Amino acid sequence: MRLAEKIPLWLDLIAAVAERRDDTVRLMEVCGTHTMSIFRSGIPSLLPDNLKLLSGPGCPVCVTSQGDIDRILAVAQLPVVTCSYGDMLRVPGQDGSLESARAKGSDVCVVYSALDSVRMAQAQPTREFVFAAVGFETTAPATAAAVLEARRLKLRNWSVMCSHKRVVPALHALFAADTTRIDGILLPGHVSVILGSNVYRALPSLYDFPMVIAGFEDWQIVEAVARLMELAAGRQMVLENMYPEVVTPEGSIHAQQLLRVVFQLGDAEWRGLGNIPDSGLILAPAFDDFDAGRRYGVRPIEGREHPACRCGEIITGLVQPSDCKLFGTACTPVHPLGPCMVSSEGTCQAWFKYHRHEVAKREAAKL
Amino acid sequence: MKTLAHAALALPTHISLAHGGGGQLTDDLIRDTILPRIGNDTLNELMDSAILDVPAGHRIAFSVDGYVVHPTCFPGGDVGRLAICGTVNDLAVVGGRPAGIALGVIAEEGCRRDLLERVLDSAGEAAREAGVFVVTGDTKVVGRGAGDGIYLTSAGVGFVPHGRNLRAARVQPGDAILINGPIADHGLSVMLAREMPELESAIESDAAPLNHLIEDLLSELRDDVVFLRDPTRSGLAGVGADLAVACGHRVVFEEERIPVRPSTRHAANLLGLDPLEVANEGKVVAVVRATASDHALAVWREHPRGREACLIGHVESVPAQMPPRCELFTRIGGRRLLAKPYGEQLPRIC
Amino acid sequence: MCLAVPARLIEVDAQLQGFVDAHSNKLPVNCVMVPDAVPGDWLLIHAGFAIHRLSEQAVRKTWDLLEDLERRVEEDSHAIG
């Protein structure tokens, strides 16, 4: 059967399962690229009213604590070149963002790859470069490879400000808190390429909901949502890998090896989830020389978030963007107050950008 | 008359501050470098202002734009080509027949002369394609570090024949929306050249003067063309969102109908960009009466800049209690808001 | 999170620095996570790194499915074949 014919069947299946439920079905995706794909392809408009897709802690920018963002901004005030992925450029700290720091004279450079910052440091030995490393286990091996490359080149003018995080401890923290009722989880495809599907094996029976590993195309997400609905309806609390083309049970041995060599586990502060033991990847002692925090004496900074910002609750699925007073009024993509509005894959920005009028319509219908 | 050998000796390889001082070196630069590339009878007179005869029954369209693209040269074009095409297109989309361009050059001290020559060659070539003359100009040099190689400013005057009335207020529910070819090539070619110089791409900027394409459409369809806009910096999304607000209706694009070349789509995926939000410099969006859309496509497809023209959407009335808006019908049958992008497009990794 | 795109490996050197082709976009890629990759392989690229080697079958499956959805795939098909 052609794919174009399958999509309506999957949607019918979703609608049929939802119709048999008298409550709201809540599925959560924990990957910013899923969030983007869901909104860009207009999937919410195809789903029944009593099916909610929640965006969990899957956007690395959104889960980075305010304190970590402020540390990166503190480094950018020093006479160094701060290299960052484009994602981080507009994230607001207590005082401005990397973008506004650049406007005020800081040297900030957007890179596509961690290795680009190493090559820049190699080419310009008289300047110092700091790579602002964020992201989950998909991105962390690239940072690890960059650190190893810097060591091989004996670079003394390159270091890394590391805020890498691990997905699985965050899932445990989120599910164990038991504040959010969830009927099923859409697991991220690309982080699973690195980790392998086995890392999730214990989760479904432990927390009593089905989980599906899915790809990022619109149809892959629709197919995965349909399967989750089916599994939830049949009370089958299992893990299914619907992206076997790229996700293997063991994951990438080589990437995992890179992570083991360069990083060790440490506590990390997550926005919305707080401190989670062993959820951070910090540089192993052998690489202290490349630790920007150590090199420049930038101490951990206590994060102070906007008092009314509900990004933390949004990330954990407790509330939706429209429940936040700031959403769409004080907080917009042009003047973001919280990270979920800054990041292009943040839940609030996706809602604002692709979904605002739908929200308005539903609100109006309630009146 | 200087001999060729003398002229060659007089040409330094880099632009110095003195080239912008208004003295003999400026004269040399104008005579040896500028006029041979973009000169014509009007410009060659080097008057302080150009004088244009306005044909009877025409109004004047007047437009200005600054061109500060980085890098100065990119696959498919450079700042010179952009400066002419941008202004010609801005005149053409309001129904103006471009009649003369004013070109201001701001070069940075130390800018290579061969770069300036290339940029002027491109400007001259684009002007010839458009059939318009650069009729007046200016040259300034700023200190090293105060500019980025070459900046251009181009202003243009166009004559709008009586009765042409291209305005969003004329757009009605039912109207068809057309575009003259695949989107996002310009913005991606520039962004790849700037952000990922190590990447070799087949993508070339679409920068092109569209005045002939537009003139053909307007003279064939006349009043059935109600609105034209070039989807430049904020892309097709920006045009759609602006048009919805300006006309007060619902503007609907169909994702499947919007042409994007595969290599462009893949490069956009690589950088995490949405082709709908990426700039074009050789594309025009036309809103025409539904009954005229086939005719419009036939006219455009006859034209080299319109061979891949297609229908991409239509205008609908807004349901009660909903604000005007632009929507995308996605390929899986979904519907979502198409909003104007916020600012500089940033590549995305995670 | 984590954008990744498939691309075909064109060449790779002993230091595992290589080049891939993603539909006529040729870019450098680091193959340290896929040390066994050989030219012709399809790789999944994330932030300048190849993070996974795709089987030809998997690529074909993905593109065959996509062809159903995309109307304008003529240029794609011979890039894969």
Tab-separated table of C-alpha atoms in Angstrom, chain B:
chain	number	residue	atom	x	y	z
B	1	MET	CA	44.136	60.205	-24.287
B	2	LYS	CA	46.194	57.884	-22.142
B	3	THR	CA	47.891	54.932	-23.722
B	4	LEU	CA	46.914	51.468	-22.655
B	5	ALA	CA	50.251	50.967	-20.915
B	6	HIS	CA	49.792	54.148	-18.966
B	7	ALA	CA	46.291	53.161	-17.961
B	8	ALA	CA	47.545	49.791	-16.752
B	9	LEU	CA	50.201	51.489	-14.644
B	10	ALA	CA	47.626	53.828	-13.177
B	11	LEU	CA	45.464	50.985	-11.881
B	12	PRO	CA	46.410	50.055	-8.319
B	13	THR	CA	45.384	46.576	-7.196
B	14	HIS	CA	43.576	47.831	-4.095
B	15	ILE	CA	41.180	50.669	-3.409
B	16	SER	CA	42.594	53.416	-1.193
B	17	LEU	CA	40.858	56.192	0.726
B	18	ALA	CA	41.994	58.650	-1.966
B	19	HIS	CA	39.736	56.892	-4.499
B	20	GLY	CA	36.782	58.291	-2.622
B	21	GLY	CA	38.171	61.791	-2.114
B	22	GLY	CA	36.523	63.343	-5.137
B	23	GLY	CA	39.851	64.246	-6.746
B	24	GLN	CA	41.803	62.899	-9.679
B	25	LEU	CA	41.993	59.372	-8.301
B	26	THR	CA	38.211	59.289	-8.034
B	27	ASP	CA	38.005	60.473	-11.630
B	28	ASP	CA	40.427	57.717	-12.650
B	29	LEU	CA	38.361	55.106	-10.824
B	30	ILE	CA	35.169	56.303	-12.482
B	31	ARG	CA	36.696	56.488	-15.948
B	32	ASP	CA	38.797	53.302	-15.878
B	33	THR	CA	36.780	50.981	-13.683
B	34	ILE	CA	33.189	52.121	-13.427
B	35	LEU	CA	32.093	53.613	-16.749
B	36	PRO	CA	33.451	50.783	-18.928
B	37	ARG	CA	31.222	48.397	-16.959
B	38	ILE	CA	27.988	50.221	-16.300
B	39	GLY	CA	28.325	53.328	-18.479
B	40	ASN	CA	25.791	54.605	-21.004
B	41	ASP	CA	25.039	57.950	-22.645
B	42	THR	CA	23.304	59.363	-19.581
B	43	LEU	CA	25.760	58.121	-16.965
B	44	ASN	CA	28.787	59.033	-19.088
B	45	GLU	CA	27.793	62.694	-18.901
B	46	LEU	CA	28.571	62.500	-15.171
B	47	MET	CA	25.944	65.069	-14.293
B	48	ASP	CA	25.010	65.599	-10.661
B	49	SER	CA	21.524	64.307	-11.395
B	50	ALA	CA	20.084	62.325	-14.275
B	51	ILE	CA	17.103	63.866	-16.054
B	52	LEU	CA	14.442	61.410	-17.243
B	53	ASP	CA	11.505	62.147	-19.566
B	54	VAL	CA	8.262	60.881	-18.052
B	55	PRO	CA	5.893	59.420	-20.673
B	56	ALA	CA	2.408	60.903	-20.651
B	57	GLY	CA	-0.191	59.139	-18.528
B	58	HIS	CA	2.336	57.508	-16.182
B	59	ARG	CA	2.975	57.797	-12.499
B	60	ILE	CA	6.412	57.442	-10.956
B	61	ALA	CA	7.451	54.496	-8.789
B	62	PHE	CA	10.466	55.271	-6.656
B	63	SER	CA	12.419	52.781	-4.538
B	64	VAL	CA	15.688	52.456	-2.641
B	65	ASP	CA	17.522	49.550	-1.027
B	66	GLY	CA	20.884	48.944	0.639
B	67	TYR	CA	22.944	45.871	-0.272
B	68	VAL	CA	25.315	44.662	2.425
B	69	VAL	CA	25.373	40.941	1.691
B	70	HIS	CA	28.173	38.891	3.191
B	71	PRO	CA	29.993	37.316	1.470
B	72	THR	CA	30.177	39.839	-1.369
B	73	CYS	CA	30.258	37.002	-3.909
B	74	PHE	CA	28.244	33.788	-3.631
B	75	PRO	CA	27.249	31.029	-6.043
B	76	GLY	CA	24.961	32.490	-8.683
B	77	GLY	CA	25.687	36.133	-8.019
B	78	ASP	CA	27.266	38.888	-6.001
B	79	VAL	CA	26.292	42.190	-4.430
B	80	GLY	CA	26.349	43.919	-7.848
B	81	ARG	CA	23.811	41.602	-9.418
B	82	LEU	CA	21.704	41.773	-6.272
B	83	ALA	CA	21.664	45.578	-6.202
B	84	ILE	CA	20.271	45.852	-9.722
B	85	CYS	CA	17.840	42.923	-9.491
B	86	GLY	CA	16.503	43.980	-6.097
B	87	THR	CA	15.650	47.485	-7.156
B	88	VAL	CA	14.332	46.472	-10.590
B	89	ASN	CA	12.058	43.912	-8.915
B	90	ASP	CA	10.856	46.358	-6.268
B	91	LEU	CA	9.803	48.697	-9.073
B	92	ALA	CA	8.265	45.940	-11.163
B	93	VAL	CA	6.056	44.472	-8.420
B	94	VAL	CA	4.175	47.745	-8.066
B	95	GLY	CA	3.649	47.779	-11.817
B	96	GLY	CA	6.525	50.095	-12.650
B	97	ARG	CA	8.624	49.829	-15.812
B	98	PRO	CA	12.159	50.494	-14.539
B	99	ALA	CA	13.449	53.695	-16.130
B	100	GLY	CA	16.705	54.443	-14.381
B	101	ILE	CA	18.849	53.282	-11.501
B	102	ALA	CA	21.068	55.309	-9.186
B	103	LEU	CA	23.950	53.263	-7.839
B	104	GLY	CA	25.982	54.274	-4.784
B	105	VAL	CA	29.216	52.363	-4.175
B	106	ILE	CA	30.754	52.298	-0.701
B	107	ALA	CA	34.066	50.474	-0.867
B	108	GLU	CA	36.259	49.644	2.088
B	109	GLU	CA	39.855	50.829	1.990
B	110	GLY	CA	41.964	47.892	0.875
B	111	CYS	CA	39.150	46.316	-1.128
B	112	ARG	CA	40.660	44.538	-4.132
B	113	ARG	CA	40.087	46.336	-7.366
B	114	ASP	CA	39.299	43.083	-9.175
B	115	LEU	CA	36.493	42.469	-6.677
B	116	LEU	CA	35.047	45.879	-7.451
B	117	GLU	CA	35.398	45.127	-11.150
B	118	ARG	CA	33.580	41.825	-10.779
B	119	VAL	CA	30.770	43.453	-8.845
B	120	LEU	CA	30.390	46.210	-11.427
B	121	ASP	CA	30.521	43.694	-14.274
B	122	SER	CA	27.659	41.811	-12.623
B	123	ALA	CA	25.697	44.996	-12.063
B	124	GLY	CA	26.174	45.920	-15.726
B	125	GLU	CA	25.116	42.467	-16.887
B	126	ALA	CA	22.006	42.472	-14.700
B	127	ALA	CA	21.093	45.959	-15.924
B	128	ARG	CA	21.393	44.784	-19.534
B	129	GLU	CA	19.179	41.760	-18.757
B	130	ALA	CA	16.619	44.118	-17.261
B	131	GLY	CA	17.015	46.610	-20.099
B	132	VAL	CA	17.582	49.455	-17.673
B	133	PHE	CA	20.447	51.935	-17.362
B	134	VAL	CA	22.373	53.050	-14.319
B	135	VAL	CA	21.858	56.750	-14.922
B	136	THR	CA	23.620	58.279	-11.949
B	137	GLY	CA	25.948	57.145	-9.230
B	138	ASP	CA	28.281	57.890	-6.393
B	139	THR	CA	31.533	56.446	-5.069
B	140	LYS	CA	32.798	56.624	-1.515
B	141	VAL	CA	35.585	54.841	0.312
B	142	VAL	CA	35.478	54.158	4.050
B	143	GLY	CA	38.460	53.284	6.253
B	144	ARG	CA	39.667	49.730	6.696
B	145	GLY	CA	37.384	47.932	9.099
B	146	ALA	CA	34.548	50.429	8.648
B	147	GLY	CA	32.922	48.380	5.915
B	148	ASP	CA	32.870	44.874	4.524
B	149	GLY	CA	34.530	45.009	1.120
B	150	ILE	CA	31.780	46.575	-0.929
B	151	TYR	CA	28.360	47.905	-0.023
B	152	LEU	CA	25.981	49.156	-2.678
B	153	THR	CA	22.924	51.335	-2.493
B	154	SER	CA	20.616	51.387	-5.440
B	155	ALA	CA	17.619	53.581	-5.954
B	156	GLY	CA	15.367	53.282	-8.944
B	157	VAL	CA	12.661	55.126	-10.748
B	158	GLY	CA	9.985	53.333	-12.725
B	159	PHE	CA	7.033	54.533	-14.762
B	160	VAL	CA	3.653	53.051	-13.889
B	161	PRO	CA	1.155	53.121	-16.782
B	162	HIS	CA	-2.184	54.652	-16.009
B	163	GLY	CA	-4.759	52.233	-14.619
B	164	ARG	CA	-2.363	49.755	-13.053
B	165	ASN	CA	-3.496	49.153	-9.520
B	166	LEU	CA	-1.693	46.363	-7.706
B	167	ARG	CA	-2.808	46.486	-4.105
B	168	ALA	CA	-3.524	43.998	-1.342
B	169	ALA	CA	-6.910	45.678	-0.850
B	170	ARG	CA	-8.024	44.283	-4.220
B	171	VAL	CA	-7.335	40.696	-3.151
B	172	GLN	CA	-10.560	38.695	-2.751
B	173	PRO	CA	-11.476	35.233	-1.508
B	174	GLY	CA	-11.176	32.824	-4.412
B	175	ASP	CA	-8.115	34.468	-5.948
B	176	ALA	CA	-5.271	32.193	-7.003
B	177	ILE	CA	-1.668	32.547	-5.815
B	178	LEU	CA	1.183	31.778	-8.195
B	179	ILE	CA	4.969	31.755	-8.007
B	180	ASN	CA	7.414	31.741	-10.907
B	181	GLY	CA	9.674	28.904	-9.714
B	182	PRO	CA	11.430	27.030	-6.889
B	183	ILE	CA	12.040	28.859	-3.641
B	184	ALA	CA	14.885	29.337	-1.153
B	185	ASP	CA	17.865	29.074	-3.525
B	186	HIS	CA	19.174	32.583	-2.876
B	187	GLY	CA	19.088	32.563	0.909
B	188	LEU	CA	20.606	29.099	1.128
B	189	SER	CA	23.396	29.812	-1.341
B	190	VAL	CA	24.386	32.905	0.660
B	191	MET	CA	24.043	31.199	4.009
B	192	LEU	CA	26.074	28.184	2.928
B	193	ALA	CA	28.780	30.466	1.502
B	194	ARG	CA	28.868	32.384	4.778
B	195	GLU	CA	28.337	29.729	7.448
B	196	MET	CA	29.771	26.639	5.795
B	197	PRO	CA	32.421	27.741	3.310
B	198	GLU	CA	33.836	24.226	3.347
B	199	LEU	CA	30.624	22.892	1.817
B	200	GLU	CA	30.416	22.604	-1.943
B	201	SER	CA	26.882	22.993	-3.101
B	202	ALA	CA	25.067	22.918	-6.399
B	203	ILE	CA	22.671	25.558	-5.099
B	204	GLU	CA	22.927	28.901	-6.870
B	205	SER	CA	21.234	32.141	-6.018
B	206	ASP	CA	18.203	32.831	-8.182
B	207	ALA	CA	18.944	36.580	-8.314
B	208	ALA	CA	17.399	37.852	-11.551
B	209	PRO	CA	15.574	40.884	-12.851
B	210	LEU	CA	11.905	40.000	-13.193
B	211	ASN	CA	10.580	43.126	-14.881
B	212	HIS	CA	10.038	41.433	-18.272
B	213	LEU	CA	8.316	38.446	-16.670
B	214	ILE	CA	6.067	40.777	-14.709
B	215	GLU	CA	5.440	43.086	-17.643
B	216	ASP	CA	4.341	40.121	-19.776
B	217	LEU	CA	1.878	39.079	-17.094
B	218	LEU	CA	0.475	42.556	-16.572
B	219	SER	CA	0.086	43.313	-20.259
B	220	GLU	CA	-1.618	39.948	-20.931
B	221	LEU	CA	-3.850	39.725	-17.865
B	222	ARG	CA	-4.278	43.384	-17.001
B	223	ASP	CA	-6.802	43.835	-14.196
B	224	ASP	CA	-6.894	40.130	-13.429
B	225	VAL	CA	-3.549	40.553	-11.689
B	226	VAL	CA	-4.353	42.099	-8.331
B	227	PHE	CA	-1.193	41.895	-6.277
B	228	LEU	CA	2.521	41.156	-6.732
B	229	ARG	CA	5.314	40.841	-4.193
B	230	ASP	CA	8.867	39.510	-4.321
B	231	PRO	CA	9.471	37.063	-1.453
B	232	THR	CA	12.885	38.359	-0.433
B	233	ARG	CA	14.233	38.401	3.092
B	234	SER	CA	11.457	36.769	5.089
B	235	GLY	CA	10.688	34.339	2.290
B	236	LEU	CA	7.338	33.050	1.147
B	237	ALA	CA	6.164	32.870	4.770
B	238	GLY	CA	6.733	36.610	5.175
B	239	VAL	CA	4.833	37.455	1.999
B	240	GLY	CA	1.919	35.214	2.964
B	241	ALA	CA	1.686	36.561	6.518
B	242	ASP	CA	1.931	40.188	5.377
B	243	LEU	CA	-0.578	39.680	2.595
B	244	ALA	CA	-3.119	38.096	4.946
B	245	VAL	CA	-2.954	41.076	7.275
B	246	ALA	CA	-3.007	43.593	4.425
B	247	CYS	CA	-5.971	42.050	2.588
B	248	GLY	CA	-7.887	40.885	5.669
B	249	HIS	CA	-8.459	37.370	4.340
B	250	ARG	CA	-7.065	33.911	4.836
B	251	VAL	CA	-4.067	33.167	2.625
B	252	VAL	CA	-3.588	29.454	2.077
B	253	PHE	CA	-0.495	27.807	0.609
B	254	GLU	CA	-0.371	24.134	-0.277
B	255	GLU	CA	2.929	22.608	0.773
B	256	GLU	CA	2.880	19.989	-1.986
B	257	ARG	CA	2.557	22.618	-4.671
B	258	ILE	CA	5.392	24.844	-3.484
B	259	PRO	CA	8.431	24.034	-5.599
B	260	VAL	CA	11.725	23.453	-3.774
B	261	ARG	CA	14.691	21.842	-5.526
B	262	PRO	CA	15.824	18.613	-3.793
B	263	SER	CA	19.364	19.893	-3.158
B	264	THR	CA	17.913	23.048	-1.632
B	265	ARG	CA	15.513	21.090	0.536
B	266	HIS	CA	18.303	18.876	1.787
B	267	ALA	CA	20.602	21.832	2.525
B	268	ALA	CA	17.757	23.458	4.458
B	269	ASN	CA	17.312	20.240	6.458
B	270	LEU	CA	21.025	20.189	7.157
B	271	LEU	CA	20.874	23.656	8.685
B	272	GLY	CA	17.492	23.195	10.351
B	273	LEU	CA	15.874	25.895	8.222
B	274	ASP	CA	12.408	26.065	6.736
B	275	PRO	CA	12.619	26.831	2.988
B	276	LEU	CA	9.427	28.851	3.338
B	277	GLU	CA	11.315	31.356	5.497
B	278	VAL	CA	14.382	31.624	3.286
B	279	ALA	CA	15.049	34.594	0.989
B	280	ASN	CA	14.595	34.663	-2.778
B	281	GLU	CA	15.887	37.287	-5.212
B	282	GLY	CA	14.448	36.022	-8.474
B	283	LYS	CA	10.962	35.047	-7.428
B	284	VAL	CA	7.661	36.847	-7.508
B	285	VAL	CA	4.357	35.865	-5.942
B	286	ALA	CA	1.296	36.890	-7.951
B	287	VAL	CA	-2.303	36.973	-6.810
B	288	VAL	CA	-4.615	36.688	-9.826
B	289	ARG	CA	-8.323	36.143	-10.276
B	290	ALA	CA	-9.049	32.399	-10.199
B	291	THR	CA	-10.437	32.405	-13.729
B	292	ALA	CA	-7.163	33.840	-15.025
B	293	SER	CA	-4.735	31.509	-13.279
B	294	ASP	CA	-4.251	29.092	-16.194
B	295	HIS	CA	-3.645	31.981	-18.543
B	296	ALA	CA	-1.166	33.505	-16.101
B	297	LEU	CA	0.766	30.240	-15.796
B	298	ALA	CA	0.853	29.879	-19.580
B	299	VAL	CA	2.245	33.395	-19.949
B	300	TRP	CA	4.899	32.839	-17.315
B	301	ARG	CA	5.981	29.429	-18.569
B	302	GLU	CA	6.820	31.005	-21.930
B	303	HIS	CA	9.390	33.107	-20.146
B	304	PRO	CA	12.899	31.873	-19.163
B	305	ARG	CA	12.396	33.093	-15.591
B	306	GLY	CA	9.002	31.458	-15.319
B	307	ARG	CA	9.397	27.969	-16.814
B	308	GLU	CA	8.742	26.326	-13.438
B	309	ALA	CA	5.888	28.645	-12.520
B	310	CYS	CA	3.070	27.030	-10.599
B	311	LEU	CA	-0.070	27.569	-8.600
B	312	ILE	CA	0.776	27.373	-4.893
B	313	GLY	CA	-2.361	28.444	-3.113
B	314	HIS	CA	-5.421	30.578	-2.940
B	315	VAL	CA	-7.254	33.148	-0.867
B	316	GLU	CA	-10.178	32.188	1.365
B	317	SER	CA	-12.499	34.202	3.496
B	318	VAL	CA	-11.819	34.265	7.227
B	319	PRO	CA	-14.234	32.324	9.428
B	320	ALA	CA	-16.105	34.412	11.975
B	321	GLN	CA	-14.142	35.515	15.049
B	322	MET	CA	-10.789	34.618	13.524
B	323	PRO	CA	-8.131	37.135	12.602
B	324	PRO	CA	-6.754	37.185	9.037
B	325	ARG	CA	-3.913	34.740	8.705
B	326	CYS	CA	-1.701	32.710	6.434
B	327	GLU	CA	-1.972	28.940	6.625
B	328	LEU	CA	-0.065	26.052	5.169
B	329	PHE	CA	-1.879	22.900	4.073
B	330	THR	CA	0.774	20.295	4.724
B	331	ARG	CA	1.499	17.281	2.544
B	332	ILE	CA	-0.109	14.908	5.026
B	333	GLY	CA	-3.296	16.950	5.006
B	334	GLY	CA	-2.593	18.963	8.145
B	335	ARG	CA	-3.016	22.664	8.577
B	336	ARG	CA	-0.818	25.120	10.395
B	337	LEU	CA	-0.155	28.781	10.779
B	338	LEU	CA	2.502	30.345	8.592
B	339	ALA	CA	4.019	33.224	10.516
B	340	LYS	CA	6.552	35.815	9.560
B	341	PRO	CA	10.037	34.800	10.689
B	342	TYR	CA	11.594	36.816	13.464
B	343	GLY	CA	14.967	37.959	12.254
B	344	GLU	CA	18.263	36.564	11.155
B	345	GLN	CA	18.009	32.912	10.171
B	346	LEU	CA	20.223	30.806	12.399
B	347	PRO	CA	21.476	27.359	11.583
B	348	ARG	CA	20.254	24.820	14.101
B	349	ILE	CA	21.941	21.652	15.263
B	350	CYS	CA	20.162	20.197	18.214
